[in-house]
XYZ file of C-alpha atoms in Angstrom:
520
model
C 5.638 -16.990 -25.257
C 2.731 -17.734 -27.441
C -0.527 -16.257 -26.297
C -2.164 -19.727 -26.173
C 0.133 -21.133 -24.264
C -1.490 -22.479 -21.119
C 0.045 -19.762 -18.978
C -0.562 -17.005 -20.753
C -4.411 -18.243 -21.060
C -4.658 -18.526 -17.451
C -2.930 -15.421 -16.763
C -5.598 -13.922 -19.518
C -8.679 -15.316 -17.776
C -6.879 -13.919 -14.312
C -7.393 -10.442 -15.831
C -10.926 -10.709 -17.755
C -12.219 -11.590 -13.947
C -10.811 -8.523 -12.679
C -12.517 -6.279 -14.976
C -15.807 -7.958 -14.516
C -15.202 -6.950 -11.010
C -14.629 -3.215 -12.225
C -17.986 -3.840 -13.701
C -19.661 -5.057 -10.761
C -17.884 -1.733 -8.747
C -19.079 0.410 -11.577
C -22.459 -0.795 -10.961
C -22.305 0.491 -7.430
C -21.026 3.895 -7.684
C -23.810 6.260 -7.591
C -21.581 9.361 -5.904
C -18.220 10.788 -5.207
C -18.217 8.988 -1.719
C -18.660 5.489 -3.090
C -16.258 6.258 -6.085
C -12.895 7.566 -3.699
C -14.297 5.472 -0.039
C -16.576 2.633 -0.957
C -19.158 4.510 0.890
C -17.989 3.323 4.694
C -19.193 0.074 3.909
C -16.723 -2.428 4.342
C -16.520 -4.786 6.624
C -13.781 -6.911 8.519
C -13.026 -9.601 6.252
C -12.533 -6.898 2.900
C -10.998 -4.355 5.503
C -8.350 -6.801 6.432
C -7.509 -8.812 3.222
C -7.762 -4.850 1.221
C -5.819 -3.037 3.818
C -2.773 -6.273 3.395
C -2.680 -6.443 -0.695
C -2.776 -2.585 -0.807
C -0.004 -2.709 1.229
C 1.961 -5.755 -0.250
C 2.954 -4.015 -4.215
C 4.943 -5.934 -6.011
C 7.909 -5.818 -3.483
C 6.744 -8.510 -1.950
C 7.032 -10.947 -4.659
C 9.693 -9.199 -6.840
C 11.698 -6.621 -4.360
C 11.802 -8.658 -0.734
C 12.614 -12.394 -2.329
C 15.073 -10.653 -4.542
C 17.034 -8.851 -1.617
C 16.894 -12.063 0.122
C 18.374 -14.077 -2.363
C 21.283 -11.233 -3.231
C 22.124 -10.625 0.816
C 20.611 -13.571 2.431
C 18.488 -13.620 5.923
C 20.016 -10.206 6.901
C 16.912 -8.441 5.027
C 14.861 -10.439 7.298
C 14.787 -7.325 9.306
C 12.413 -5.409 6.577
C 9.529 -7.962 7.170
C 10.282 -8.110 10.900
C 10.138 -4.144 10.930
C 7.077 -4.362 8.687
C 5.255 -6.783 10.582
C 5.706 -4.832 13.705
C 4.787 -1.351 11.927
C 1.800 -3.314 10.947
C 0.192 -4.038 13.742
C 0.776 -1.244 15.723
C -0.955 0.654 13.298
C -3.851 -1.259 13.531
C -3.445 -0.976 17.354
C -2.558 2.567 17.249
C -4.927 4.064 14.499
C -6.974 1.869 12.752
C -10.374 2.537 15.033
C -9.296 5.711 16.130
C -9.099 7.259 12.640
C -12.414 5.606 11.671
C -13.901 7.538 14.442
C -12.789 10.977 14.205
C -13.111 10.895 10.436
C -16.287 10.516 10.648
C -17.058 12.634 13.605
C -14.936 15.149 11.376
C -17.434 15.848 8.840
C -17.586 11.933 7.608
C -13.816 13.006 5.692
C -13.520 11.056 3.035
C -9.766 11.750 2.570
C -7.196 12.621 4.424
C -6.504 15.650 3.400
C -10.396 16.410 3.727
C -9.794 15.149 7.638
C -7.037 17.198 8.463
C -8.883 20.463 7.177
C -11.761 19.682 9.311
C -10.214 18.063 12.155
C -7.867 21.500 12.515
C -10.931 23.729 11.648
C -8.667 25.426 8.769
C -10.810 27.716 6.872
C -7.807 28.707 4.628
C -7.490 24.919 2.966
C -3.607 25.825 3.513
C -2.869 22.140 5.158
C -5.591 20.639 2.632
C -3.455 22.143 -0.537
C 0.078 21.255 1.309
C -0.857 17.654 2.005
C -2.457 16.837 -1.653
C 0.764 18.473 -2.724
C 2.915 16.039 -1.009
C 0.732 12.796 -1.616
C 0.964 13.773 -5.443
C 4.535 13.820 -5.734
C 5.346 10.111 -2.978
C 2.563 8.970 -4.712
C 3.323 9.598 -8.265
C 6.610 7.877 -7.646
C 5.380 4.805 -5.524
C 2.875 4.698 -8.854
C 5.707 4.112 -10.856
C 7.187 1.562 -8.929
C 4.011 -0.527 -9.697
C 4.196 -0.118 -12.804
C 7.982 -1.254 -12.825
C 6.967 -4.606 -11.667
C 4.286 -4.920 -13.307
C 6.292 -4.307 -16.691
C 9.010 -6.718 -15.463
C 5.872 -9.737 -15.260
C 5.128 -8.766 -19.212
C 8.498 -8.546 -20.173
C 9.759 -11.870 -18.423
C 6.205 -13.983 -19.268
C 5.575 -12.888 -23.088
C 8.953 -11.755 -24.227
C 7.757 -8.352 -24.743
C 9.782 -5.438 -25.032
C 10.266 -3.408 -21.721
C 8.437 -0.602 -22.820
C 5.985 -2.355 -24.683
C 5.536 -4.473 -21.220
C 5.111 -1.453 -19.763
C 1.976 -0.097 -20.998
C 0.402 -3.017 -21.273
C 0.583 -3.807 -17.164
C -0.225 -0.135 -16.689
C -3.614 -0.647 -18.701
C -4.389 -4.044 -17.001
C -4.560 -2.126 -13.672
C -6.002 1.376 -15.037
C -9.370 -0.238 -16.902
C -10.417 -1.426 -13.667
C -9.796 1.447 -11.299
C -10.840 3.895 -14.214
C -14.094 1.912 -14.386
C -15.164 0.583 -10.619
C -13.710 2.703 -8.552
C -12.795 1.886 -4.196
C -15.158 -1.028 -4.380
C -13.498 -2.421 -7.383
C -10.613 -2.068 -5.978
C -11.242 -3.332 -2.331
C -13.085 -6.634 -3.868
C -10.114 -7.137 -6.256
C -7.814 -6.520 -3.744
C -9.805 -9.592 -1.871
C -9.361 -11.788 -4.450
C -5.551 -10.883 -4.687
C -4.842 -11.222 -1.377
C -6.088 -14.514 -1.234
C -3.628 -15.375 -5.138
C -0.684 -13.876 -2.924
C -1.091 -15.592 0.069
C -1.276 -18.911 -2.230
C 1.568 -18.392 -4.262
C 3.724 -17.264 -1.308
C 2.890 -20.831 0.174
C 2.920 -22.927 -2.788
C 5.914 -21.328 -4.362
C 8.058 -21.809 -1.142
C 7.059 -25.570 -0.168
C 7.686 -26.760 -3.886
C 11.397 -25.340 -3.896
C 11.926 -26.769 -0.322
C 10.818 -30.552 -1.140
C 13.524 -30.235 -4.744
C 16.050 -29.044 -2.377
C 16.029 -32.026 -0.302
C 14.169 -30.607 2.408
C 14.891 -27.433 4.512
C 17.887 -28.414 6.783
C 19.304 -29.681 2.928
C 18.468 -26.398 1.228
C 20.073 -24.808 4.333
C 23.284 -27.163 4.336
C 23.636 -26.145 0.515
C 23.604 -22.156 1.359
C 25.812 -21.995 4.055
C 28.390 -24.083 2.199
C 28.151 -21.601 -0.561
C 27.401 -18.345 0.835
C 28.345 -18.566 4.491
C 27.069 -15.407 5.723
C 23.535 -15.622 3.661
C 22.795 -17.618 6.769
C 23.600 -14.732 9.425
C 20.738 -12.856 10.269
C 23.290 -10.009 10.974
C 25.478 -10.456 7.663
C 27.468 -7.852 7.264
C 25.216 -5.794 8.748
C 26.177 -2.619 11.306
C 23.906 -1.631 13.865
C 22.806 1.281 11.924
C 21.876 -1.107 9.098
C 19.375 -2.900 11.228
C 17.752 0.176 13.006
C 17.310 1.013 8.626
C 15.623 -1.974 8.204
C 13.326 -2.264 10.880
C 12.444 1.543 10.407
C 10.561 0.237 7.700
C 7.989 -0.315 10.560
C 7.557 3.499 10.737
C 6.077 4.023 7.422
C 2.796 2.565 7.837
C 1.239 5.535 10.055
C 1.791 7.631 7.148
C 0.312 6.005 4.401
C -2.492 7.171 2.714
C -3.630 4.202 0.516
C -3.853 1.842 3.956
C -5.089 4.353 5.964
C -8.000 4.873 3.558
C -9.055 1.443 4.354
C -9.233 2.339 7.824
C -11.466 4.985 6.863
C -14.130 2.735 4.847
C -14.754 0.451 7.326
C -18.599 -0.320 8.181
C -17.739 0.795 11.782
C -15.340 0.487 14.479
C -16.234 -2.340 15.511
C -15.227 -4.273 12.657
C -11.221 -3.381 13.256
C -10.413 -6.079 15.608
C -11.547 -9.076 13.803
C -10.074 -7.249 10.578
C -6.776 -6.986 12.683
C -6.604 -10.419 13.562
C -7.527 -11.549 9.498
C -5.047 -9.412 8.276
C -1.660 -9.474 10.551
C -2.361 -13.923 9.997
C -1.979 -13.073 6.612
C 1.162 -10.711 6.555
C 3.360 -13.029 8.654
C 2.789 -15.965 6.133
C 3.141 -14.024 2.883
C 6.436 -11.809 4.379
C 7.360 -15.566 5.621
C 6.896 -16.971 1.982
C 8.247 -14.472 0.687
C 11.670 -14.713 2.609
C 11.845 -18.539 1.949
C 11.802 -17.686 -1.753
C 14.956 -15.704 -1.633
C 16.598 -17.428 0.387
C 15.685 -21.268 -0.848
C 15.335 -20.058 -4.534
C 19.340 -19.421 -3.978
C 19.959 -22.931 -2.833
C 17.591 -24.196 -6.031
C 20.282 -22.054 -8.274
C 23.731 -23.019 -6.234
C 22.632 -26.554 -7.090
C 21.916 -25.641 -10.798
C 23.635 -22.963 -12.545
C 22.597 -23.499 -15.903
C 18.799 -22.268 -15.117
C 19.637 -19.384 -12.744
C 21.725 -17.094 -15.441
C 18.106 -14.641 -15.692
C 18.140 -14.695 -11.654
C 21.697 -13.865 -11.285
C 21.206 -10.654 -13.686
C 18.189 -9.535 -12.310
C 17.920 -10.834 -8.732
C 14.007 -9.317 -8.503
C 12.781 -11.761 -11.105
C 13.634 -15.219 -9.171
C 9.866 -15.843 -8.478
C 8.698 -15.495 -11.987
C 11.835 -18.074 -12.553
C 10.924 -20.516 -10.106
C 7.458 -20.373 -11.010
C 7.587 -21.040 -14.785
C 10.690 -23.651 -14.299
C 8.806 -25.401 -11.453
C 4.936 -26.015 -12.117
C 2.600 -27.171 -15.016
C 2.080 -23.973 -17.262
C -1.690 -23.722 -16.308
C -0.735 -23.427 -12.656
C 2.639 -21.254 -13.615
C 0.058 -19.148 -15.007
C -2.094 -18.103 -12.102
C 0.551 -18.159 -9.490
C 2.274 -15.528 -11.684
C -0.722 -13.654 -11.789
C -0.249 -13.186 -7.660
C 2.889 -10.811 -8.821
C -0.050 -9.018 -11.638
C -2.301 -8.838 -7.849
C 0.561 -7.731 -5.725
C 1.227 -4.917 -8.668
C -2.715 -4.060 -9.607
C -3.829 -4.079 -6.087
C -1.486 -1.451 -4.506
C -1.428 0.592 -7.449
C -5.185 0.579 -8.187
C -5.638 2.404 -4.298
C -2.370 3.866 -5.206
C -3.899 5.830 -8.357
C -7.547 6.344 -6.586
C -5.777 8.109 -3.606
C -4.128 10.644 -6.063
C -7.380 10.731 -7.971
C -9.368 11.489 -4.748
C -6.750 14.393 -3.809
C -7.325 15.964 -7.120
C -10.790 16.187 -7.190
C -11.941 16.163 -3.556
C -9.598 18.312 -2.463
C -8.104 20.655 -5.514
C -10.959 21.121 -7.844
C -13.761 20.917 -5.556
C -12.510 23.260 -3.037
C -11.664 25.744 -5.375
C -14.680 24.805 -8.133
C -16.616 27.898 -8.847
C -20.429 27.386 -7.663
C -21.842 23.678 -6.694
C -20.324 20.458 -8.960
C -22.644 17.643 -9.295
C -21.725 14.172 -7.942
C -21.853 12.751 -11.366
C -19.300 15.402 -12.911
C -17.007 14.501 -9.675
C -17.001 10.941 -10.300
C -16.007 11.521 -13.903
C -13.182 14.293 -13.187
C -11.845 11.514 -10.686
C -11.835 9.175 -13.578
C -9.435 11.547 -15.666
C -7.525 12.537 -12.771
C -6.984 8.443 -12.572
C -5.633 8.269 -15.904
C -3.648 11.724 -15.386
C -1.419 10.390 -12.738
C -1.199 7.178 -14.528
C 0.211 8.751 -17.276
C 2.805 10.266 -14.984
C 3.730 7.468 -13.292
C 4.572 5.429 -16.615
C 6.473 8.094 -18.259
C 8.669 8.575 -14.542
C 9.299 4.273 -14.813
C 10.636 4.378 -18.205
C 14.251 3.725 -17.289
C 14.748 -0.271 -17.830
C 17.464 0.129 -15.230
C 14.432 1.215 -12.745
C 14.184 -1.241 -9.318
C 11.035 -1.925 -7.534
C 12.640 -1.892 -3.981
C 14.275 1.129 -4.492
C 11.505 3.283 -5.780
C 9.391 1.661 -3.114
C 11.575 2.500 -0.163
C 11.680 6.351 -1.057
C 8.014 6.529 -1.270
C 7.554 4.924 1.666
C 9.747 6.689 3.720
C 8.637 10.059 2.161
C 4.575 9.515 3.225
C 5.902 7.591 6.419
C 7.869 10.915 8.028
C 5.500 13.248 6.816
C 2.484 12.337 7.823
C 3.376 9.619 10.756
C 3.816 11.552 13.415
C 0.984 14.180 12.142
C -1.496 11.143 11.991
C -0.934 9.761 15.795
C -0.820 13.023 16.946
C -4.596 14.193 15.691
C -5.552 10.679 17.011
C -3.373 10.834 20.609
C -2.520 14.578 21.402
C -5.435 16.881 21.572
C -3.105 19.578 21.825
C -1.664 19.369 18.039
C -2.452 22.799 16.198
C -2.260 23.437 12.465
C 0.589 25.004 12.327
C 2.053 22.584 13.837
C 0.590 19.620 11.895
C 1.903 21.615 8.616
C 5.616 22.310 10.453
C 5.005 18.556 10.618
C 4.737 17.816 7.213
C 7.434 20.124 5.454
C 9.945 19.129 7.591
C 9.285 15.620 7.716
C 8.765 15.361 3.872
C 11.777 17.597 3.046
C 14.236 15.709 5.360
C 13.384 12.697 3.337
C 14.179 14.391 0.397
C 17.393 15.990 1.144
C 18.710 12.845 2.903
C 18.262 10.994 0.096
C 20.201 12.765 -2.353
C 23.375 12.578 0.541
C 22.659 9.388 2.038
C 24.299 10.503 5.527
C 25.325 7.593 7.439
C 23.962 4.687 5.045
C 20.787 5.646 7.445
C 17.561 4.942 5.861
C 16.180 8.627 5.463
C 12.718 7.276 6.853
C 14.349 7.902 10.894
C 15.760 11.154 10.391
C 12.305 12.117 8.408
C 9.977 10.636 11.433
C 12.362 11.751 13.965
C 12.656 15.596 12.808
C 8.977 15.778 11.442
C 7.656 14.811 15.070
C 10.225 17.395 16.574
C 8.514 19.696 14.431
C 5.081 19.460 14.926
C 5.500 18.783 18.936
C 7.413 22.269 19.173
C 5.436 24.695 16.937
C 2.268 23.269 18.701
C 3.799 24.107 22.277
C 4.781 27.493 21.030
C 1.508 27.538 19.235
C -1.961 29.058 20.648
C -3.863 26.367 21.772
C -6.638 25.124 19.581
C -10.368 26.604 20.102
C -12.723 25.262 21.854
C -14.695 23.467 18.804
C -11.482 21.370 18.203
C -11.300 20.161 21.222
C -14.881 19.529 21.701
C -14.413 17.631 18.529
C -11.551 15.544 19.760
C -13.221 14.470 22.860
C -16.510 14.077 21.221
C -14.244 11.588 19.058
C -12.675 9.761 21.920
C -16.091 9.361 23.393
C -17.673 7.924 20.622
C -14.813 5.139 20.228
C -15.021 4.216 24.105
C -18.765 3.652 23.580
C -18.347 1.829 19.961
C -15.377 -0.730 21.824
C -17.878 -1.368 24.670
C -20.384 -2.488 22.551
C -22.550 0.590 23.466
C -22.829 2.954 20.531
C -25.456 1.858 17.583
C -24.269 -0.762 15.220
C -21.421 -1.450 17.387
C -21.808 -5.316 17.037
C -19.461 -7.481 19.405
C -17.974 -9.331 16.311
C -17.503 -6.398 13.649
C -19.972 -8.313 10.955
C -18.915 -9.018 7.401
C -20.037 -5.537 6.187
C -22.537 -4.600 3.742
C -20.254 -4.724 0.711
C -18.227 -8.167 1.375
C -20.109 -9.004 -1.360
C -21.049 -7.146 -4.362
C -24.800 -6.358 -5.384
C -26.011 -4.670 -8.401
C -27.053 -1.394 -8.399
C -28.314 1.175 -10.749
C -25.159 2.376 -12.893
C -24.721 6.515 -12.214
């Protein structure tokens, strides 16, 4: 594809706006605090819409329509889990963990939270959870970058590899540059590309078809069972699926958001923004797959690059079924999907470098400017990694996704609602929780016992873990607890309206909207 062709000039512009929204972050990033958390300033409407695209990588638009359209509505169960995972999460931990982060010595990671919120004066836990954020990280990095090579690749021709830097720079320049409030305004904007494309996209193939109960007719009388929610599906493969669900209380790069919101307050209108617009995109993205297949039943001829590559029918649909200038920025929903999770992706594992490696163990105090910049290199360090582990052509986005997630999902799920639900939770039992969770995951992997998605034996042993070392444990001292229940009294006051700056509606937040500041 020629790089004036209309949709590679949109997709262009698409890019340039990002970056001047680095610029704009970069701008506002006088510290180490507003570099890694935005400074706690966000409010519902960037919480939400943030917290959704960080979540949503590339999956959604590459790995979820793609299963779909190979299997049929049986992987409906992944978005059903998710959607459920989803909100209970925000039920579960969202306001909690905004509260006893910052009663914990305003953490600005999590690693930073679970030191302080444990009182552990040896850093042990802070070292051992970096450690393991590093290495799910590194790899759920990769998986970006994956689908962010296979946009390149398919759009301009390019050669994988060649694809493959480029889509890894796209997203670097702007995290290297702006920072969390870079990324949390960019993710804004992509959320909003997503949720169009995931609308636009679906309703376009649907009216070719004939209309739904005609796209629907067409499937079933060529792939019977792609209309069985159940397929071929055991009961163990449906427990997999919805497990899915499980993940999110472990996640660093959504609970982060949790962490950077203006208040408390500001969670359940956030909640409400961002659960409306999971259920439409994990909705859109399910009619791709599945109507995309009745699209290529009916015609053959076009759906050869589909049929090879299931992951790509999106990118197909898109460029064989709108105007190149509008092929162009819907495509560039699948460049948001990728930059926006990897962008909070990369500043996580930039933020447990340098928060909690170097500057625990830096010799004498490190100014904030220095910090900043060491979390820019530690940005492109892991960046680096992450490109060189998603060299393999033969690489899948779903499949690199799923390990991640279920490796950050058993170790530090049941560790997370238990500092936020069980005041009782000790260290040692918070890091029997994380080794055992974390190496289940990747032992099970390797032997795939049962066809049993290693996420419920990781959650499921990791919890057993942590519950039993911290009965057998001492109990915790009395600062701990005082902590905790100062925590839990804090949130009580903040959700009835009581505490200072806990507004009724949760606000728009001081950084919904970006203002120029002197550059650090």
């Amino acid at each position: 594809m020629s790089v004036w062709n209309p949709t590679a000039v949109s997709f262009t512009v698409y890019l340039l706006l990002m970056l001047v929204i680095g610029w704009l972050g970069y701008r506002q990033t006088n510290n180490l605090s507003d570099y890694i958390l935005g400074g706690r300033r966000l409010g519902s409407f960037v919480t939400a819409l943030s917290a959704g695209a960080s979540d949503m990588s590339g999956w959604l638009l590459l790995g979820l329509p793609g299963a779909i359209y190979v299997g049929g509505l049986s992987g409906v169960w992944i978005a059903i889990g998710l959607a459920l995972g989803a909100w209970a999460n925000w039920r579960l931990v969202a306001a909690r963990l905004r509260v006893h982060t910052e009663v914990c010595g305003n953490a600005l990671t999590l690693p930073e939270y679970l030191t302080q919120r444990f009182d552990d004066r040896s850093h042990v836990l802070r070292i051992v959870t970096a450690l393991v954020i590093l290495i799910f990280f590194t790899i759920y990095c990769a998986s970006g970058v994956v689908a962010g090579a296979r946009l390149f690749e398919t759009m301009f021709g390019l050669d994988y590899h060649t694809a493959l830097w480029i889509g890894a720079v796209a997203t670097i320049a702007y995290v290297f540059i702006g920072g969390f409030l870079a990324v949390s305004w960019t993710d804004t904007v992509q959320a909003s590309l997503m949720f169009a494309a995931l609308v636009v996209t679906p309703i376009a193939v649907i009216s070719i078809d004939g209309g739904p109960t005609t796209a629907i007719d067409a499937v079933t009388a060529l792939h019977p069972a792609h209309t069985d929610w159940f397929g071929d599906l055991a009961p163990i493969g449906v427990l997999s699926l919805l497990a899915w669900g499980l993940g999110y209380f472990g996640q660093p790069h959504i609970l982060v958001r949790f962490m950077a919101a203006r208040s408390a307050a500001a969670i359940p209108q956030a909640r409400r923004i961002c659960m409306s617009w999971m259920v439409l995109c994990l909705t859109g993205a399910v009619a791709v797959g599945f109507f995309g297949l009745a699209y290529y039943s009916a015609r053959p001829e076009l759906g050869a690059g589909v049929n090879a590559n299931s992951e790509t029918i999106f990118i197909a649909l898109t460029t064989q079924l709108f105007t190149p200038w509008l092929a162009g920025v819907l495509l560039a929903a699948i460049l948001a999907a990728v930059m926006s999770t990897l962008s909070c992706q990369l500043l996580v594992c930039s933020s447990a470098l340098t928060e909690d490696l170097y500057k625990t163990f830096a010799r004498g105090p490190v100014s904030q400017r220095r910090l900043v910049w060491i979390g820019r290199a530690m940005v492109l360090a892991v960046a680096v990694v992450a490109v060189l582990l998603a060299l393999d052509p033969e690489s899948r986005v779903l499949g690199m996704v799923s390990y991640a997630w279920a490796g950050f999902g058993a170790a530090f799920g049941p560790l997370v609602l238990a500092t936020l639900l069980w005041p009782r939770v000790t260290r040692n039992g918070a890091l029997a929780g994380i080794v055992v969770g974390a190496a289940t995951v990747l032992i099970w992997k390797q032997f795939g016992w049962f066809d049993l998605y290693e996420i419920v034996p990781g959650f499921a042993l990791g919890g057993l873990a942590l519950y039993v070392v911290s009965r057998l444990d001492r109990a915790p001292s009395a600062g701990v607890l005082a902590r905790y229940a100062a925590a839990e009294t804090r949130l009580k006051e903040i959700q009835a309206g009581k505490a200072p700056g806990a507004d009724a509606t949760g606000g728009t937040g001081d950084t919904d909207t970006p203002t120029a500041q002197p550059s650090p």
